[in-house]
JSON list of C-alpha atoms and ligand atoms in Angstrom, two decimals:
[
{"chain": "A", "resi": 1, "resn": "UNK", "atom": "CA", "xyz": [-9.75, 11.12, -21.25]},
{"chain": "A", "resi": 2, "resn": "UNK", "atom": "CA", "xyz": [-8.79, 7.48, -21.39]},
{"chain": "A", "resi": 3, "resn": "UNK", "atom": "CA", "xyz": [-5.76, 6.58, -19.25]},
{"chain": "A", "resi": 4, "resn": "UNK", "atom": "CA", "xyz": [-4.21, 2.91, -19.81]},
{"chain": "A", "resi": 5, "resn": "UNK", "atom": "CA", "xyz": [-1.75, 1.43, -16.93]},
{"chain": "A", "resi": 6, "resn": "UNK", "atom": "CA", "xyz": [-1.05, -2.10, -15.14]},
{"chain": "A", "resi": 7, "resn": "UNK", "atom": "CA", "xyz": [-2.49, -2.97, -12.11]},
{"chain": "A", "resi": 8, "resn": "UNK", "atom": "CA", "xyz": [-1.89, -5.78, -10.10]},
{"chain": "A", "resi": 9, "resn": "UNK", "atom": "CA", "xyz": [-0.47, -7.43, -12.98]},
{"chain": "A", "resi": 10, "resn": "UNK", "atom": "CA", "xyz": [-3.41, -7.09, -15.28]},
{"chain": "A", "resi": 11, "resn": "UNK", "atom": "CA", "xyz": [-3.91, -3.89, -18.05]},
{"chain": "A", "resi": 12, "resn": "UNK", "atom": "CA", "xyz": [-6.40, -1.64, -17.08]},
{"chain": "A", "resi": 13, "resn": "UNK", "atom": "CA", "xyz": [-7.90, 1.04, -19.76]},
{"chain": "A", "resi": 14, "resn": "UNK", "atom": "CA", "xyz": [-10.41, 3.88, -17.69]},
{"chain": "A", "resi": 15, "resn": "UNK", "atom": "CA", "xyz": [-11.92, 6.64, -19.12]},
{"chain": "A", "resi": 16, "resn": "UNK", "atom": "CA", "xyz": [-11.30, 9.17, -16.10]},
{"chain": "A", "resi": 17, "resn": "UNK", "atom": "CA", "xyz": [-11.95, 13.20, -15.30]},
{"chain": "A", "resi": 18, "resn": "UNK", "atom": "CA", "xyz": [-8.59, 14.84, -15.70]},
{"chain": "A", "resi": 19, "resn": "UNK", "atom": "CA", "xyz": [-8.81, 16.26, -12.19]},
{"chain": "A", "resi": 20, "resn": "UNK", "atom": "CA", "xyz": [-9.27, 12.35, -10.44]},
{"chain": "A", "resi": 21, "resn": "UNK", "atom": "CA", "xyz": [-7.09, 11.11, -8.17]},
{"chain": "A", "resi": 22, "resn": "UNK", "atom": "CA", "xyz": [-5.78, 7.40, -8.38]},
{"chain": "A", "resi": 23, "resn": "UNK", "atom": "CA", "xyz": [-7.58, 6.39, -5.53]},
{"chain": "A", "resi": 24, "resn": "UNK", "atom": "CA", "xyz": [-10.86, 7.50, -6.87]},
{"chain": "A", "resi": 25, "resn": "UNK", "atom": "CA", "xyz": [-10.08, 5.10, -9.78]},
{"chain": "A", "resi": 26, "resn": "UNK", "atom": "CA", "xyz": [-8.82, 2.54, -7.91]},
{"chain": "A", "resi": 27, "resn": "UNK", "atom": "CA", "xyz": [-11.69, 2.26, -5.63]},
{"chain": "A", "resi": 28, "resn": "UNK", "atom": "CA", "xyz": [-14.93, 3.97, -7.82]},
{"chain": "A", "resi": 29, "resn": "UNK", "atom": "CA", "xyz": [-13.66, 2.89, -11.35]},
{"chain": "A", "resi": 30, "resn": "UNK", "atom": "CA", "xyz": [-11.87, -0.37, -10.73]},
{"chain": "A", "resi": 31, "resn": "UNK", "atom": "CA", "xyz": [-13.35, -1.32, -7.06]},
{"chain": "A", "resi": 32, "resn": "UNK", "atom": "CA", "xyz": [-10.55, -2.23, -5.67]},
{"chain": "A", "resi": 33, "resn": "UNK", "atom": "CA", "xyz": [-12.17, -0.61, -1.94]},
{"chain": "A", "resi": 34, "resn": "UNK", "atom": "CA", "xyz": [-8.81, -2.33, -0.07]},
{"chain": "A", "resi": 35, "resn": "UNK", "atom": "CA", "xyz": [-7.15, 0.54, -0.51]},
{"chain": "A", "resi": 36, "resn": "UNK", "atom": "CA", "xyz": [-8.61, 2.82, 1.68]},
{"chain": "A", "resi": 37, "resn": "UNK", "atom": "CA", "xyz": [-9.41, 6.53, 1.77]},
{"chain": "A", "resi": 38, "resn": "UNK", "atom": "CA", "xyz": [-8.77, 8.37, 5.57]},
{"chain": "A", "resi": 39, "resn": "UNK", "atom": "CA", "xyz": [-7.53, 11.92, 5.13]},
{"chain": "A", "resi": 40, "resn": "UNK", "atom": "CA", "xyz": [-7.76, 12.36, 1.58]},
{"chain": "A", "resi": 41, "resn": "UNK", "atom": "CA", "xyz": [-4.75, 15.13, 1.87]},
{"chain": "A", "resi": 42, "resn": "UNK", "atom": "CA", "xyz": [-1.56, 13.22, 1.10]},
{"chain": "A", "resi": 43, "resn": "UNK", "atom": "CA", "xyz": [-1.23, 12.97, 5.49]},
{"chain": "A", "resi": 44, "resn": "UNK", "atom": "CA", "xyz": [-2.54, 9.44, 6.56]},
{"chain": "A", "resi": 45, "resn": "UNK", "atom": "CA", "xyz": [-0.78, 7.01, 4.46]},
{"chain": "A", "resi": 46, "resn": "UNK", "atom": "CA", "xyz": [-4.06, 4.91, 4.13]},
{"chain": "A", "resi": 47, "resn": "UNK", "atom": "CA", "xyz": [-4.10, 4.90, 0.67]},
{"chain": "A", "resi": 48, "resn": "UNK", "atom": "CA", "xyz": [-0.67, 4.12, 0.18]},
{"chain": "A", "resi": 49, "resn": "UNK", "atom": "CA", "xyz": [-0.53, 2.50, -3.33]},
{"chain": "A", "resi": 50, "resn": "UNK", "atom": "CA", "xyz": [2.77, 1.13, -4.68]},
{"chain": "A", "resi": 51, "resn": "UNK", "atom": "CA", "xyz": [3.43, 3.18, -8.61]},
{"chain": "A", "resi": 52, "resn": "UNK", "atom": "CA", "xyz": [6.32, 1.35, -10.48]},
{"chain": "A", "resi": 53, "resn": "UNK", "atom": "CA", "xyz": [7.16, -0.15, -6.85]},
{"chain": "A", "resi": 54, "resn": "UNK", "atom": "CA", "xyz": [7.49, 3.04, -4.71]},
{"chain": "A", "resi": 55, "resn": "UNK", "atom": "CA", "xyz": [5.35, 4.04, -2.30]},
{"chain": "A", "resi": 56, "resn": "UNK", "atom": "CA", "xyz": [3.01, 6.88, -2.39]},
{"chain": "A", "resi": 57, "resn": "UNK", "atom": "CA", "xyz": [-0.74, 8.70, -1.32]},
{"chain": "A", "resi": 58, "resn": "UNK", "atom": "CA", "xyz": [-2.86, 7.59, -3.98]},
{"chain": "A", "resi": 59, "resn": "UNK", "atom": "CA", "xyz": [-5.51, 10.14, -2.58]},
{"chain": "A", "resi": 60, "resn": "UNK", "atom": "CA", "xyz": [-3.07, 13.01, -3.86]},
{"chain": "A", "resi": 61, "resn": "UNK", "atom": "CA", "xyz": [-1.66, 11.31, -7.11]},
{"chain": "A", "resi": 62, "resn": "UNK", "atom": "CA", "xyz": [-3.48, 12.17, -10.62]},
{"chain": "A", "resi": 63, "resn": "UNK", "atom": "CA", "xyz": [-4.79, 9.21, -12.64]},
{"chain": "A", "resi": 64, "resn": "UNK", "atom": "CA", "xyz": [-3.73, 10.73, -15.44]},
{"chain": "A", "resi": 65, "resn": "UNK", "atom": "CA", "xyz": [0.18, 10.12, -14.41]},
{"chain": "A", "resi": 66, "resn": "UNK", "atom": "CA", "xyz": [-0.54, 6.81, -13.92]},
{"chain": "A", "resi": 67, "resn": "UNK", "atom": "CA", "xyz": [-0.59, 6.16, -18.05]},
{"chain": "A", "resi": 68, "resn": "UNK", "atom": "CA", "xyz": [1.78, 3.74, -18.65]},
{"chain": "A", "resi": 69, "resn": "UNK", "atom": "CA", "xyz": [3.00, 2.68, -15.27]},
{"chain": "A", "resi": 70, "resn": "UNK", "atom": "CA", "xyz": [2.81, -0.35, -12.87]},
{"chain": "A", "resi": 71, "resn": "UNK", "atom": "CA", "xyz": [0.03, -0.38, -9.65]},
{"chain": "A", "resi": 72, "resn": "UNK", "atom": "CA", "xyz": [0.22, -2.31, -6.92]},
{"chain": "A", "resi": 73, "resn": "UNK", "atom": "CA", "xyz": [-2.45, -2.74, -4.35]},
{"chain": "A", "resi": 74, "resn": "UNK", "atom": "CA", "xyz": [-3.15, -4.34, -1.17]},
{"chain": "A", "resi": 75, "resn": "UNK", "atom": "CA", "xyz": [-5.74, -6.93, -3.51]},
{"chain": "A", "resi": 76, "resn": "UNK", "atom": "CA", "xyz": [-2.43, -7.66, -5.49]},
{"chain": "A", "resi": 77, "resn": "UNK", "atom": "CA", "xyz": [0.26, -7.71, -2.68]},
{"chain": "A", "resi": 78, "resn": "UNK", "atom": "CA", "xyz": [-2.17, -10.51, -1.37]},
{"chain": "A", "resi": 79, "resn": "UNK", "atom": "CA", "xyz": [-0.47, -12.59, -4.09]},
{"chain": "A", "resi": 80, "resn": "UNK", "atom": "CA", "xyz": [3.20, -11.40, -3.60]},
{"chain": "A", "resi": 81, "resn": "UNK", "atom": "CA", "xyz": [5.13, -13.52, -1.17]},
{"chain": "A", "resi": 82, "resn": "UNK", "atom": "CA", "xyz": [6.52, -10.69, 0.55]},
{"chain": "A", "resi": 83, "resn": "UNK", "atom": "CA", "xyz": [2.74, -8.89, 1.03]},
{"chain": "A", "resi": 84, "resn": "UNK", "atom": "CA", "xyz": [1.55, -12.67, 2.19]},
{"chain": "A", "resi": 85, "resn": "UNK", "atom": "CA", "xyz": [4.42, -12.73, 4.45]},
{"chain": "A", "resi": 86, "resn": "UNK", "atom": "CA", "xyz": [3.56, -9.49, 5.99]},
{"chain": "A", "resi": 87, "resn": "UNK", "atom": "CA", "xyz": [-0.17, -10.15, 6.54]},
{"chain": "A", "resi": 88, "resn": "UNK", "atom": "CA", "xyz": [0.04, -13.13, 8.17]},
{"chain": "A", "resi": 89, "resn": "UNK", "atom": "CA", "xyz": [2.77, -10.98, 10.55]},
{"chain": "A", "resi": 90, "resn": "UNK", "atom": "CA", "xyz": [0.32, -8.53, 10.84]},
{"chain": "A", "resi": 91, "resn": "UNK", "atom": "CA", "xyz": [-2.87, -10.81, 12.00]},
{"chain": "A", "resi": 92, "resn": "UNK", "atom": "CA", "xyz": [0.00, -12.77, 14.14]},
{"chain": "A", "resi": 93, "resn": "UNK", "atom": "CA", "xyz": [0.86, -9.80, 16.17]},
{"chain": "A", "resi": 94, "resn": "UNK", "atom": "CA", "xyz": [-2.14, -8.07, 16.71]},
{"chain": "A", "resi": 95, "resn": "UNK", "atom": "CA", "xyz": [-1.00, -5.79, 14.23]},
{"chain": "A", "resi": 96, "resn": "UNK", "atom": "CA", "xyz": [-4.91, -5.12, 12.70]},
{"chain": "A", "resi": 97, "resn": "UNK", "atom": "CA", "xyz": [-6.93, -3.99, 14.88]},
{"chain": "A", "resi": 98, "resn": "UNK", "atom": "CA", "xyz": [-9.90, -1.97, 12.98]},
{"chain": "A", "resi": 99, "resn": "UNK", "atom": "CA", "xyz": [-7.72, -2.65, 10.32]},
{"chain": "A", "resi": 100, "resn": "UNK", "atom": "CA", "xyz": [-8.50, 0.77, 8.10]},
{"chain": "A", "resi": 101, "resn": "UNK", "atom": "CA", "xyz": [-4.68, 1.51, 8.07]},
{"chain": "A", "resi": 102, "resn": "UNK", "atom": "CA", "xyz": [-3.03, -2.00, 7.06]},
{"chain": "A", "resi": 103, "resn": "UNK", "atom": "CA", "xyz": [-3.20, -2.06, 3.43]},
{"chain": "A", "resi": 104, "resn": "UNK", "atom": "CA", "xyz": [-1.57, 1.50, 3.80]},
{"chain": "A", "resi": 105, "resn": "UNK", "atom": "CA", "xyz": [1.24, -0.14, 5.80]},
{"chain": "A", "resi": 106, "resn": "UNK", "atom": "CA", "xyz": [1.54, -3.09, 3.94]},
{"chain": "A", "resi": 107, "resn": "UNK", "atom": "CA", "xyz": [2.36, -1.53, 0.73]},
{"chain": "A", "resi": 108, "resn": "UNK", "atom": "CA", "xyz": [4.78, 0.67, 2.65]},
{"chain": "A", "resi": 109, "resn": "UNK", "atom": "CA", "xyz": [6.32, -2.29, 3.91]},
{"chain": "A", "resi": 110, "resn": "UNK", "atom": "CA", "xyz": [6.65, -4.08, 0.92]},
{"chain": "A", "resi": 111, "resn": "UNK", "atom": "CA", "xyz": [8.34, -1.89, -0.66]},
{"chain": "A", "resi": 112, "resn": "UNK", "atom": "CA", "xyz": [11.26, -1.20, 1.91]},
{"chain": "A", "resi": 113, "resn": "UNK", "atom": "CA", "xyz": [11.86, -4.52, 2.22]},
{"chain": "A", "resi": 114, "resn": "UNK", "atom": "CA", "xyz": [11.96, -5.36, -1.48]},
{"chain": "A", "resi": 115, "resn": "UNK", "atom": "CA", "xyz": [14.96, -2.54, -1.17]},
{"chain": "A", "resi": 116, "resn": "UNK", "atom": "CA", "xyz": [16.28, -3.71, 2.21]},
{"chain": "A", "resi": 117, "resn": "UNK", "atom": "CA", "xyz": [15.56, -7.51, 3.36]},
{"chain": "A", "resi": 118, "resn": "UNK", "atom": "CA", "xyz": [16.66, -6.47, 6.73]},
{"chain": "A", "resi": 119, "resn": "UNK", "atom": "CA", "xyz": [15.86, -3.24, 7.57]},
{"chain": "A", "resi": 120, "resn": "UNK", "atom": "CA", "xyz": [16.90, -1.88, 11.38]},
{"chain": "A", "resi": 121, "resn": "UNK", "atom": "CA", "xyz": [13.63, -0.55, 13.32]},
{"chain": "A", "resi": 122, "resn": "UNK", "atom": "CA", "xyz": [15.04, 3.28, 13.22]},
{"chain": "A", "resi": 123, "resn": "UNK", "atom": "CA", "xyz": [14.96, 2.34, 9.18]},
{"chain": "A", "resi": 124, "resn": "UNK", "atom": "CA", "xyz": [11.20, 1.04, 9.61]},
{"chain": "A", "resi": 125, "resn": "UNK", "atom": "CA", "xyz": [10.09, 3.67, 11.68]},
{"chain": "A", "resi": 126, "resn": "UNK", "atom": "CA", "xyz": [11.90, 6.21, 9.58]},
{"chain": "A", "resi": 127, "resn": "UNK", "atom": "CA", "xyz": [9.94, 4.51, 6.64]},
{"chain": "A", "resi": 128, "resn": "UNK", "atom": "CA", "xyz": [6.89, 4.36, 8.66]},
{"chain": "A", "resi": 129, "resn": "UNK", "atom": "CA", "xyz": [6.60, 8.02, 9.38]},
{"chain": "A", "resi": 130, "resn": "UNK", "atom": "CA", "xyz": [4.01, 8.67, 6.66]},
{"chain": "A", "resi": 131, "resn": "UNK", "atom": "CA", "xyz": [1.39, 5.87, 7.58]},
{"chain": "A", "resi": 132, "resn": "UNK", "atom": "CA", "xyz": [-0.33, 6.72, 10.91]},
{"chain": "A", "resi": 133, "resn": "UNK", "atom": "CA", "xyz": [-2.07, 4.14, 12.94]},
{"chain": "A", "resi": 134, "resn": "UNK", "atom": "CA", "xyz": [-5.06, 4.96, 15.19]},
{"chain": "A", "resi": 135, "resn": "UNK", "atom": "CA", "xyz": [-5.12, 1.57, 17.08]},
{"chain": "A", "resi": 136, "resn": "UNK", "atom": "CA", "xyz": [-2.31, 0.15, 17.74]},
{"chain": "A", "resi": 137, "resn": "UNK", "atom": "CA", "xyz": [0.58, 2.37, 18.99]},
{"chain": "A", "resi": 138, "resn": "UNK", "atom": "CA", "xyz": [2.84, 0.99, 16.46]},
{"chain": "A", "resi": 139, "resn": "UNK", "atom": "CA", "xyz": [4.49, -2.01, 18.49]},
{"chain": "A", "resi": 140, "resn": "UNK", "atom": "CA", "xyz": [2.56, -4.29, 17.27]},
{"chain": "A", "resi": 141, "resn": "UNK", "atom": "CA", "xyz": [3.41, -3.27, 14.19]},
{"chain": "A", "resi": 142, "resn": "UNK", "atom": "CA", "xyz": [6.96, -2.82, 14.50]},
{"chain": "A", "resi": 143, "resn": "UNK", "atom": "CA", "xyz": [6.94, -7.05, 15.90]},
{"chain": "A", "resi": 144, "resn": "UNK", "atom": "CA", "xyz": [5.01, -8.17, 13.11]},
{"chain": "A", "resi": 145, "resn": "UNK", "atom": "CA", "xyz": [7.54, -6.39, 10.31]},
{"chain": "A", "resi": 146, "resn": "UNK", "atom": "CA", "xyz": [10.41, -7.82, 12.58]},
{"chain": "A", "resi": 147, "resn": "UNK", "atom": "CA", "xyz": [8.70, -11.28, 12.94]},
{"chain": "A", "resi": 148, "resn": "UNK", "atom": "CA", "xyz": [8.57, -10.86, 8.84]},
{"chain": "A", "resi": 149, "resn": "UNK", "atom": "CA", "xyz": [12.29, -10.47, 8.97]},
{"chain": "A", "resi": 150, "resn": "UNK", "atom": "CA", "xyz": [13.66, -12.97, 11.19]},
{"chain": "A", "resi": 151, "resn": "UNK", "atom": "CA", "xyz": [11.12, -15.30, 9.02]},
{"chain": "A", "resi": 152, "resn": "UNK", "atom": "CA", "xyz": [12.29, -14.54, 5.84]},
{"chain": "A", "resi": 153, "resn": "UNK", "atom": "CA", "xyz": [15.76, -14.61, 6.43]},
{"chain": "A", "resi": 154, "resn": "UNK", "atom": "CA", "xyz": [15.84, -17.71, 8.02]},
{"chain": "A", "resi": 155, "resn": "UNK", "atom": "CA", "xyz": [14.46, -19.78, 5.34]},
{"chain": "B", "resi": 201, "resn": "FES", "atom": "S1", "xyz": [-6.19, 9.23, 2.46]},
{"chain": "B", "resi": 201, "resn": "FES", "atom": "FE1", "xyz": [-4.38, 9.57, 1.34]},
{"chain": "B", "resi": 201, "resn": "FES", "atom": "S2", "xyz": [-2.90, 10.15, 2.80]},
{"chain": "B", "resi": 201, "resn": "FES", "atom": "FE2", "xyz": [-4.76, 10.00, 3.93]},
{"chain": "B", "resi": 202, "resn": "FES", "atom": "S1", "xyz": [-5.50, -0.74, 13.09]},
{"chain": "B", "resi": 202, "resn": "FES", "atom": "FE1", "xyz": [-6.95, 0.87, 13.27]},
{"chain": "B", "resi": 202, "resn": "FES", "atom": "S2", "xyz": [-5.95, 2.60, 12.42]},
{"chain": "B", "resi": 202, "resn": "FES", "atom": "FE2", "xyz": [-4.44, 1.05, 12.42]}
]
């Protein structure tokens, strides 16, 4: 079947197997590998996508939904202020270390602070809960999101 949707901005028309998953288009169809596949079972966060701007396991979603709707991926959020912002946090704080979660987080991230500019940390964490991180234990993390804030909302 042929499924047509947007991603990062641009229209995208794939002929797919009923039974794929977004990320198998995103990264075998479309080769956009930044999203990444860990788990594969909807409990990682990894390949966190963004679908019509919420976040969600691309590993577990059906290409076939995607018809009509809006992608965002980590390629994509490189060209979003917000995603830039939260990068450059990221690499500031230490916040990549192997790096295999971050696009996972950063699309997580961008979307809760497209909804709330200044999110507490129980709010981020709370947010956060679906996107484990290997590496880091988090606090680096947690800094880089609240160097984001204090950044953004001082300009
Ligand atoms: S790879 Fe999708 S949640 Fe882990
Ligand atoms: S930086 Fe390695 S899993 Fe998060």
């Amino acid at each position: 079947m042929d499924v047509t949707f947007t991603v990062n901005g641009r229209q995208a028309e794939v002929e797919i197997d009923p039974a794929e998953t977004l990320l198998a288009v995103l990264r075998d169809r479309l080769r956009l590998t930044g999203t990444k596949e860990g788990c594969n079972e909807g409990e990682c966060g990894s390949c966190t996508v963004l679908v019509d701007g919420l976040p969600l396991d691309s590993c577990i979603y059906s290409a076939a939904a995607t018809s009509g709707r809006s992608v965002e991926t980590v390629e994509g959020l490189t060209t979003d202020e917000l995603g830039r912002d939260l990068q450059d946090a990221f690499v500031a704080a230490g916040g990549v270390q192997c790096g295999f979660c971050t696009p996972g987080f950063i699309a997580t991230l961008v979307a809760v602070l497209r909804e709330n500019p200044s999110p507490s940390e129980a709010e981020v964490r709370t947010a956060l809960a679906g996107n484990i991180c290997r590496c880091t234990g988090y606090s680096q993390i947690l800094d880089a999101v609240a160097a984001t804030v204090s950044g953004r909302n001082g300009r």
